[in-house]
Amino acid sequence: MAQSEKAEEILEKPHLTEEQAGQLVERLYGLKVKSVKPLDSYYDMNFYVTVDGPAPWAHGYTLKVTNGTESKNEDLIEAQNKMMAFLADRGFPVPRVVPNLQGRDMSLEQLLKNENVSYSHNIVRLLTYLPGTVYHNVPVTHHLAYEAGAFLAKVQKALRDFSHPALHRPDFVWSLRYVPSLEKHLHCLKEDPHVDIIREIIQAFREKVLPRMDDLQQGVMHGDFNEQNVLVEEDPVTPSEYRVCGLLDYGGIIVDPYIFDLAIALMYFMSVVLKDPFSFGGQLVAGYESVRALTPAEWDVLYYCVAARALQSYVLGHYTASLHPENTEYLMFTAGSVWKFIELWWGTPKEEIYKQWRNIQNN
């Protein structure tokens, strides 16, 4: 999902037909297009492209046409490209950017808008397409949750040697640092019966997490490690199990506390598990700690960070629906499932969850 830098920004989705997408690929990359298929994307436009003749990548390509608002931030998109190249060079299964005929990783293209009377300017990229199935679409097991946690920690560890000035994003609405500012969007929840709990979680984050920021290890992180952005494949050693085989969507990359990255992953991965989500969260943490042990300060704040991320998803989902009423059905469905998780998580004492997780690690 495209992620606006500021909540009040309205991201204008590009308009491109499959035929136009194919023409872009042929003109910019010199490839003979065989087929073009639209891919799900919220504010951008993505297409799965296959080509005729010899091609350096057998699995096809993803044409990414960035929304007009984010296309103005070329430095951030450059950072995304460089991070993908950095991880790919170190053996991580991530997309690679394909240079265009001018040898550039991206180009700013003038595209007709939907009404065909004005133009938008959109950054266009071609990425290698990664085969696999999104984590959300396979049976969730403890083994896979453990794998995902270990993979996240390995990515964080590798990114210690990566830097880019565009990754310092003080106003990024999806950073957990932004959580106290959610209060200014609560007007979108006028008749919501949960407002008191929302304010309680925001205040807990303000009191329990923000004063500890200097105690939390920070660095470059993916920022959106969720069940839709992680690809998996059948494990050749254990065919009944899956293993991680890809990481997508670099729109949330940022310099922030590492524990925020883990909290984001935990919230998303647990919220899609209907039965006993905390045990799957414990496996994810165990996998993570098999690579990088959490510090006492990180353990202290993790519980509140998980709740805060869920709250971000819920509140900003409602706020975005007020800006884009055409997407209300999708956004409210997502928000409904997130609230069920918030009630379960916030209604369970921190010590009880941590005790269960320690037992998982000890066993």
Short mmCIF file of C-alpha atoms in Angstrom, two decimals:
data_model
loop_
_atom_site.label_atom_id
_atom_site.label_comp_id
_atom_site.label_asym_id
_atom_site.label_seq_id
_atom_site.Cartn_x
_atom_site.Cartn_y
_atom_site.Cartn_z
CA MET A 1 0.00 0.00 0.00
CA ALA A 2 1.21 3.49 -0.79
CA GLN A 3 1.82 5.43 2.39
CA SER A 4 1.38 9.19 2.49
CA GLU A 5 3.98 11.23 4.38
CA LYS A 6 1.26 13.24 6.10
CA ALA A 7 -2.25 12.10 7.00
CA GLU A 8 -3.91 15.08 5.34
CA GLU A 9 -2.28 14.38 1.97
CA ILE A 10 -4.66 13.06 -0.67
CA LEU A 11 -2.86 10.60 -2.90
CA GLU A 12 -4.17 10.71 -6.43
CA LYS A 13 -4.07 7.28 -8.05
CA PRO A 14 -2.70 7.15 -11.63
CA HIS A 15 -4.95 6.05 -14.47
CA LEU A 16 -3.46 3.61 -16.94
CA THR A 17 -4.98 0.88 -19.08
CA GLU A 18 -3.28 -2.46 -19.62
CA GLU A 19 -2.54 -1.45 -23.19
CA GLN A 20 -0.93 1.81 -22.06
CA ALA A 21 1.10 -0.06 -19.44
CA GLY A 22 2.44 -2.41 -22.10
CA GLN A 23 3.34 0.51 -24.33
CA LEU A 24 5.25 2.13 -21.45
CA VAL A 25 7.30 -1.02 -20.91
CA GLU A 26 8.16 -1.30 -24.60
CA ARG A 27 9.03 2.39 -24.96
CA LEU A 28 11.03 2.77 -21.76
CA TYR A 29 12.66 -0.66 -21.50
CA GLY A 30 12.80 -2.01 -25.03
CA LEU A 31 11.08 -5.27 -24.07
CA LYS A 32 8.50 -7.01 -26.26
CA VAL A 33 5.44 -7.35 -24.06
CA LYS A 34 3.55 -10.63 -24.11
CA SER A 35 0.92 -9.99 -21.43
CA VAL A 36 -0.08 -7.36 -18.89
CA LYS A 37 -2.18 -8.02 -15.79
CA PRO A 38 -3.21 -5.42 -13.18
CA LEU A 39 -2.12 -6.10 -9.58
CA ASP A 40 -3.84 -4.91 -6.43
CA SER A 41 -2.60 -1.52 -5.33
CA TYR A 42 -4.25 1.12 -3.23
CA TYR A 43 -2.90 4.45 -4.49
CA ASP A 44 -0.35 3.40 -7.12
CA MET A 45 -0.84 1.27 -10.21
CA ASN A 46 1.07 -2.00 -10.51
CA PHE A 47 1.04 -4.48 -13.40
CA TYR A 48 2.44 -7.96 -13.80
CA VAL A 49 4.22 -8.03 -17.17
CA THR A 50 5.54 -11.00 -19.14
CA VAL A 51 7.70 -10.56 -22.22
CA ASP A 52 8.53 -12.46 -25.40
CA GLY A 53 12.01 -13.52 -26.35
CA PRO A 54 15.09 -13.84 -24.13
CA ALA A 55 14.82 -11.94 -20.86
CA PRO A 56 17.26 -11.75 -17.96
CA TRP A 57 14.49 -12.54 -15.45
CA ALA A 58 12.34 -15.61 -16.10
CA HIS A 59 9.47 -14.82 -13.73
CA GLY A 60 8.29 -11.62 -15.38
CA TYR A 61 8.26 -8.05 -14.12
CA THR A 62 6.24 -5.61 -12.06
CA LEU A 63 5.58 -2.22 -13.63
CA LYS A 64 5.13 0.31 -10.82
CA VAL A 65 3.48 3.65 -11.56
CA THR A 66 3.66 5.78 -8.41
CA ASN A 67 0.84 8.15 -7.45
CA GLY A 68 1.38 11.80 -8.31
CA THR A 69 1.86 12.99 -4.73
CA GLU A 70 4.63 10.55 -3.85
CA SER A 71 6.22 10.99 -7.28
CA LYS A 72 7.28 14.44 -6.06
CA ASN A 73 9.52 12.79 -3.46
CA GLU A 74 12.15 11.36 -5.79
CA ASP A 75 14.72 11.09 -3.01
CA LEU A 76 12.55 8.64 -1.06
CA ILE A 77 11.92 6.48 -4.12
CA GLU A 78 15.66 6.52 -4.80
CA ALA A 79 16.16 5.29 -1.22
CA GLN A 80 13.69 2.45 -1.86
CA ASN A 81 15.59 1.44 -5.00
CA LYS A 82 18.94 1.54 -3.25
CA MET A 83 17.67 -0.46 -0.29
CA MET A 84 16.29 -3.20 -2.55
CA ALA A 85 19.63 -3.36 -4.40
CA PHE A 86 21.51 -3.45 -1.09
CA LEU A 87 19.46 -6.36 0.24
CA ALA A 88 19.49 -8.25 -3.05
CA ASP A 89 23.29 -8.00 -3.21
CA ARG A 90 23.39 -9.66 0.19
CA GLY A 91 21.26 -12.59 -0.87
CA PHE A 92 17.85 -11.48 0.36
CA PRO A 93 14.87 -12.39 -1.86
CA VAL A 94 13.68 -8.91 -2.78
CA PRO A 95 12.76 -7.27 -6.10
CA ARG A 96 15.51 -5.71 -8.17
CA VAL A 97 15.04 -2.51 -10.16
CA VAL A 98 15.49 -2.94 -13.92
CA PRO A 99 17.31 -0.01 -15.57
CA ASN A 100 15.47 1.63 -18.47
CA LEU A 101 17.00 2.25 -21.89
CA GLN A 102 18.66 5.41 -20.53
CA GLY A 103 20.29 3.36 -17.77
CA ARG A 104 18.17 4.97 -15.05
CA ASP A 105 16.29 3.21 -12.25
CA MET A 106 13.19 5.36 -12.77
CA SER A 107 11.71 8.07 -14.95
CA LEU A 108 9.10 10.77 -14.46
CA GLU A 109 6.39 10.31 -17.06
CA GLN A 110 3.53 12.62 -18.08
CA LEU A 111 0.34 10.54 -18.14
CA LEU A 112 -3.19 11.45 -19.10
CA LYS A 113 -5.64 11.52 -16.21
CA ASN A 114 -8.87 9.57 -16.23
CA GLU A 115 -10.91 12.36 -17.81
CA ASN A 116 -8.28 12.71 -20.57
CA VAL A 117 -8.21 16.49 -20.27
CA SER A 118 -5.23 16.98 -17.96
CA TYR A 119 -1.98 15.28 -17.09
CA SER A 120 -0.29 13.84 -14.03
CA HIS A 121 3.42 13.31 -13.53
CA ASN A 122 4.27 9.87 -12.21
CA ILE A 123 7.47 8.02 -11.46
CA VAL A 124 7.67 4.76 -13.40
CA ARG A 125 9.83 1.78 -12.44
CA LEU A 126 10.19 -1.81 -13.58
CA LEU A 127 11.01 -4.41 -10.93
CA THR A 128 11.74 -8.10 -11.14
CA TYR A 129 8.63 -10.06 -10.17
CA LEU A 130 9.08 -12.41 -7.23
CA PRO A 131 7.31 -15.78 -7.39
CA GLY A 132 5.57 -16.97 -4.26
CA THR A 133 2.36 -16.70 -2.27
CA VAL A 134 1.59 -13.95 0.21
CA TYR A 135 1.74 -15.10 3.82
CA HIS A 136 -1.93 -14.17 4.28
CA ASN A 137 -3.03 -16.82 1.78
CA VAL A 138 -1.44 -19.92 3.32
CA PRO A 139 -2.21 -21.87 6.49
CA VAL A 140 -0.49 -20.11 9.37
CA THR A 141 1.71 -22.36 11.51
CA HIS A 142 4.03 -21.82 14.44
CA HIS A 143 6.93 -22.82 12.19
CA LEU A 144 6.11 -20.10 9.67
CA ALA A 145 5.62 -17.45 12.36
CA TYR A 146 9.07 -18.34 13.75
CA GLU A 147 10.54 -18.15 10.23
CA ALA A 148 9.01 -14.71 9.68
CA GLY A 149 10.43 -13.36 12.94
CA ALA A 150 13.91 -14.63 12.15
CA PHE A 151 13.72 -13.17 8.63
CA LEU A 152 12.74 -9.74 9.95
CA ALA A 153 15.66 -9.71 12.38
CA LYS A 154 18.08 -10.72 9.62
CA VAL A 155 16.85 -7.86 7.43
CA GLN A 156 17.32 -5.41 10.30
CA LYS A 157 20.81 -6.76 10.95
CA ALA A 158 21.82 -6.36 7.31
CA LEU A 159 20.41 -2.82 7.13
CA ARG A 160 22.75 -1.64 9.88
CA ASP A 161 25.22 -1.00 7.07
CA PHE A 162 22.71 0.92 4.91
CA SER A 163 21.91 4.61 5.09
CA HIS A 164 20.16 7.27 3.04
CA PRO A 165 19.22 10.82 4.08
CA ALA A 166 15.65 10.41 2.82
CA LEU A 167 14.98 7.79 5.50
CA HIS A 168 14.81 10.43 8.22
CA ARG A 169 11.08 11.10 8.00
CA PRO A 170 9.97 13.20 11.01
CA ASP A 171 6.44 13.75 9.67
CA PHE A 172 5.75 10.23 8.42
CA VAL A 173 2.22 9.45 9.54
CA TRP A 174 2.87 5.69 9.84
CA SER A 175 5.83 6.02 12.19
CA LEU A 176 4.82 5.07 15.72
CA ARG A 177 6.27 8.42 16.77
CA TYR A 178 3.11 9.88 15.22
CA VAL A 179 0.75 8.04 17.59
CA PRO A 180 0.07 10.98 19.97
CA SER A 181 -1.00 13.03 16.93
CA LEU A 182 -3.81 10.56 16.24
CA GLU A 183 -5.89 12.62 18.67
CA LYS A 184 -6.40 15.29 16.02
CA HIS A 185 -8.14 12.71 13.79
CA LEU A 186 -10.60 11.45 16.41
CA HIS A 187 -13.28 13.74 14.98
CA CYS A 188 -13.77 11.00 12.39
CA LEU A 189 -14.91 8.70 15.22
CA LYS A 190 -17.65 10.95 16.60
CA GLU A 191 -20.10 8.12 17.24
CA ASP A 192 -17.51 5.42 17.83
CA PRO A 193 -18.09 3.69 21.19
CA HIS A 194 -14.37 2.95 21.53
CA VAL A 195 -13.05 6.51 21.81
CA ASP A 196 -12.27 6.21 25.54
CA ILE A 197 -10.10 3.12 24.95
CA ILE A 198 -8.41 4.87 22.04
CA ARG A 199 -7.48 7.82 24.23
CA GLU A 200 -6.28 5.43 26.95
CA ILE A 201 -3.89 3.66 24.53
CA ILE A 202 -2.58 6.96 23.17
CA GLN A 203 -1.90 8.20 26.69
CA ALA A 204 -0.19 4.93 27.64
CA PHE A 205 2.08 5.25 24.61
CA ARG A 206 2.86 8.85 25.54
CA GLU A 207 3.77 7.85 29.10
CA LYS A 208 5.39 4.44 28.60
CA VAL A 209 7.18 4.70 25.23
CA LEU A 210 8.10 8.28 24.38
CA PRO A 211 10.20 8.86 27.54
CA ARG A 212 12.21 5.71 26.66
CA MET A 213 13.11 6.70 23.09
CA ASP A 214 16.76 7.34 23.92
CA ASP A 215 16.98 3.83 25.42
CA LEU A 216 15.77 2.12 22.23
CA GLN A 217 18.22 0.98 19.56
CA GLN A 218 17.44 2.66 16.25
CA GLY A 219 18.33 2.10 12.64
CA VAL A 220 17.00 1.63 9.13
CA MET A 221 13.95 -0.63 8.98
CA HIS A 222 11.39 -1.91 6.48
CA GLY A 223 8.52 -0.40 8.43
CA ASP A 224 5.66 -2.43 6.95
CA PHE A 225 6.50 -6.08 7.55
CA ASN A 226 2.97 -7.47 7.31
CA GLU A 227 1.18 -10.58 6.08
CA GLN A 228 0.53 -9.02 2.65
CA ASN A 229 4.15 -7.99 2.05
CA VAL A 230 5.84 -11.29 2.97
CA LEU A 231 6.00 -14.00 0.30
CA VAL A 232 6.26 -17.69 1.17
CA GLU A 233 6.82 -20.97 -0.65
CA GLU A 234 6.59 -24.63 0.28
CA ASP A 235 9.58 -25.80 2.26
CA PRO A 236 11.38 -28.43 0.13
CA VAL A 237 12.59 -30.20 3.28
CA THR A 238 9.16 -30.25 4.96
CA PRO A 239 6.51 -30.02 2.22
CA SER A 240 3.68 -29.48 4.71
CA GLU A 241 5.37 -26.30 5.91
CA TYR A 242 6.21 -22.96 4.27
CA ARG A 243 9.25 -20.72 4.39
CA VAL A 244 9.75 -17.03 3.63
CA CYS A 245 10.85 -16.40 0.05
CA GLY A 246 10.35 -12.68 -0.50
CA LEU A 247 9.76 -9.22 0.97
CA LEU A 248 7.73 -6.59 -0.91
CA ASP A 249 6.66 -2.93 -0.59
CA TYR A 250 9.32 -0.50 0.57
CA GLY A 251 7.05 2.53 0.99
CA GLY A 252 7.41 2.49 4.79
CA ILE A 253 11.21 2.43 5.04
CA ILE A 254 12.48 4.74 7.77
CA VAL A 255 15.04 5.26 10.52
CA ASP A 256 13.20 4.41 13.73
CA PRO A 257 13.58 2.18 16.82
CA TYR A 258 13.95 -1.47 15.81
CA ILE A 259 11.25 -2.43 18.29
CA PHE A 260 8.74 -0.47 16.21
CA ASP A 261 9.47 -2.80 13.29
CA LEU A 262 8.84 -5.88 15.43
CA ALA A 263 5.68 -4.38 16.93
CA ILE A 264 4.31 -3.65 13.45
CA ALA A 265 4.97 -7.23 12.36
CA LEU A 266 3.42 -8.66 15.52
CA MET A 267 0.25 -6.63 15.17
CA TYR A 268 -0.40 -7.60 11.57
CA PHE A 269 0.60 -11.24 11.89
CA MET A 270 -1.42 -11.80 15.07
CA SER A 271 -4.51 -9.90 13.93
CA VAL A 272 -5.14 -12.36 11.07
CA VAL A 273 -5.01 -15.41 13.35
CA LEU A 274 -8.46 -16.34 14.63
CA LYS A 275 -7.42 -18.94 17.20
CA ASP A 276 -4.83 -18.23 19.90
CA PRO A 277 -3.01 -15.34 18.16
CA PHE A 278 -0.69 -14.77 21.12
CA SER A 279 0.99 -18.16 20.63
CA PHE A 280 1.79 -17.20 17.04
CA GLY A 281 3.11 -13.86 18.26
CA GLY A 282 5.31 -15.72 20.73
CA GLN A 283 6.74 -17.84 17.93
CA LEU A 284 7.45 -14.72 15.86
CA VAL A 285 9.27 -13.13 18.80
CA ALA A 286 11.19 -16.37 19.42
CA GLY A 287 12.31 -16.42 15.79
CA TYR A 288 13.32 -12.77 16.00
CA GLU A 289 15.32 -13.35 19.18
CA SER A 290 17.12 -16.29 17.61
CA VAL A 291 18.91 -13.59 15.57
CA ARG A 292 18.73 -10.47 17.74
CA ALA A 293 17.90 -10.48 21.45
CA LEU A 294 15.60 -7.74 22.70
CA THR A 295 16.95 -5.35 25.32
CA PRO A 296 15.13 -4.82 28.65
CA ALA A 297 13.99 -1.39 27.44
CA GLU A 298 12.55 -2.93 24.27
CA TRP A 299 10.65 -5.53 26.29
CA ASP A 300 9.28 -2.75 28.48
CA VAL A 301 7.71 -0.88 25.55
CA LEU A 302 6.81 -3.68 23.12
CA TYR A 303 3.32 -4.28 24.54
CA TYR A 304 2.37 -0.61 24.12
CA CYS A 305 3.91 -0.40 20.64
CA VAL A 306 1.81 -3.32 19.38
CA ALA A 307 -1.35 -1.65 20.69
CA ALA A 308 -0.27 1.68 19.18
CA ARG A 309 0.23 0.20 15.72
CA ALA A 310 -3.21 -1.39 15.83
CA LEU A 311 -4.61 1.98 16.85
CA GLN A 312 -2.86 3.70 13.95
CA SER A 313 -4.45 1.25 11.53
CA TYR A 314 -7.89 1.78 13.06
CA VAL A 315 -7.88 5.58 13.37
CA LEU A 316 -6.08 6.36 10.13
CA GLY A 317 -8.34 3.87 8.35
CA HIS A 318 -11.37 5.89 9.45
CA TYR A 319 -9.64 9.16 8.60
CA THR A 320 -8.65 7.94 5.15
CA ALA A 321 -12.22 6.78 4.55
CA SER A 322 -13.38 10.32 5.24
CA LEU A 323 -11.00 11.58 2.53
CA HIS A 324 -11.72 8.73 0.10
CA PRO A 325 -15.34 7.64 0.64
CA GLU A 326 -15.13 5.41 -2.44
CA ASN A 327 -12.85 3.09 -0.42
CA THR A 328 -14.97 3.07 2.74
CA GLU A 329 -16.12 -0.54 2.44
CA TYR A 330 -12.58 -1.91 2.21
CA LEU A 331 -11.22 0.38 4.92
CA MET A 332 -14.01 -0.33 7.39
CA PHE A 333 -13.71 -4.09 6.89
CA THR A 334 -10.03 -3.85 7.77
CA ALA A 335 -10.73 -1.54 10.69
CA GLY A 336 -13.31 -3.96 12.08
CA SER A 337 -10.86 -6.86 12.24
CA VAL A 338 -8.21 -4.60 13.78
CA TRP A 339 -10.56 -3.50 16.56
CA LYS A 340 -11.23 -7.11 17.55
CA PHE A 341 -7.49 -7.52 17.97
CA ILE A 342 -7.19 -4.28 19.98
CA GLU A 343 -9.87 -5.49 22.40
CA LEU A 344 -8.13 -8.84 22.85
CA TRP A 345 -4.62 -7.38 23.19
CA TRP A 346 -5.44 -4.42 25.42
CA GLY A 347 -7.75 -6.57 27.51
CA THR A 348 -4.95 -9.03 28.32
CA PRO A 349 -2.33 -7.97 30.90
CA LYS A 350 1.16 -7.43 29.53
CA GLU A 351 2.63 -9.82 32.11
CA GLU A 352 0.28 -12.63 31.05
CA ILE A 353 1.27 -12.34 27.37
CA TYR A 354 4.99 -12.14 28.21
CA LYS A 355 4.75 -15.18 30.49
CA GLN A 356 3.26 -17.19 27.60
CA TRP A 357 6.01 -15.97 25.28
CA ARG A 358 8.77 -16.88 27.75
CA ASN A 359 7.32 -20.37 28.04
CA ILE A 360 7.39 -20.70 24.24
CA GLN A 361 11.05 -19.69 24.13
CA ASN A 362 12.00 -21.98 27.00
CA ASN A 363 10.37 -24.94 25.28
#
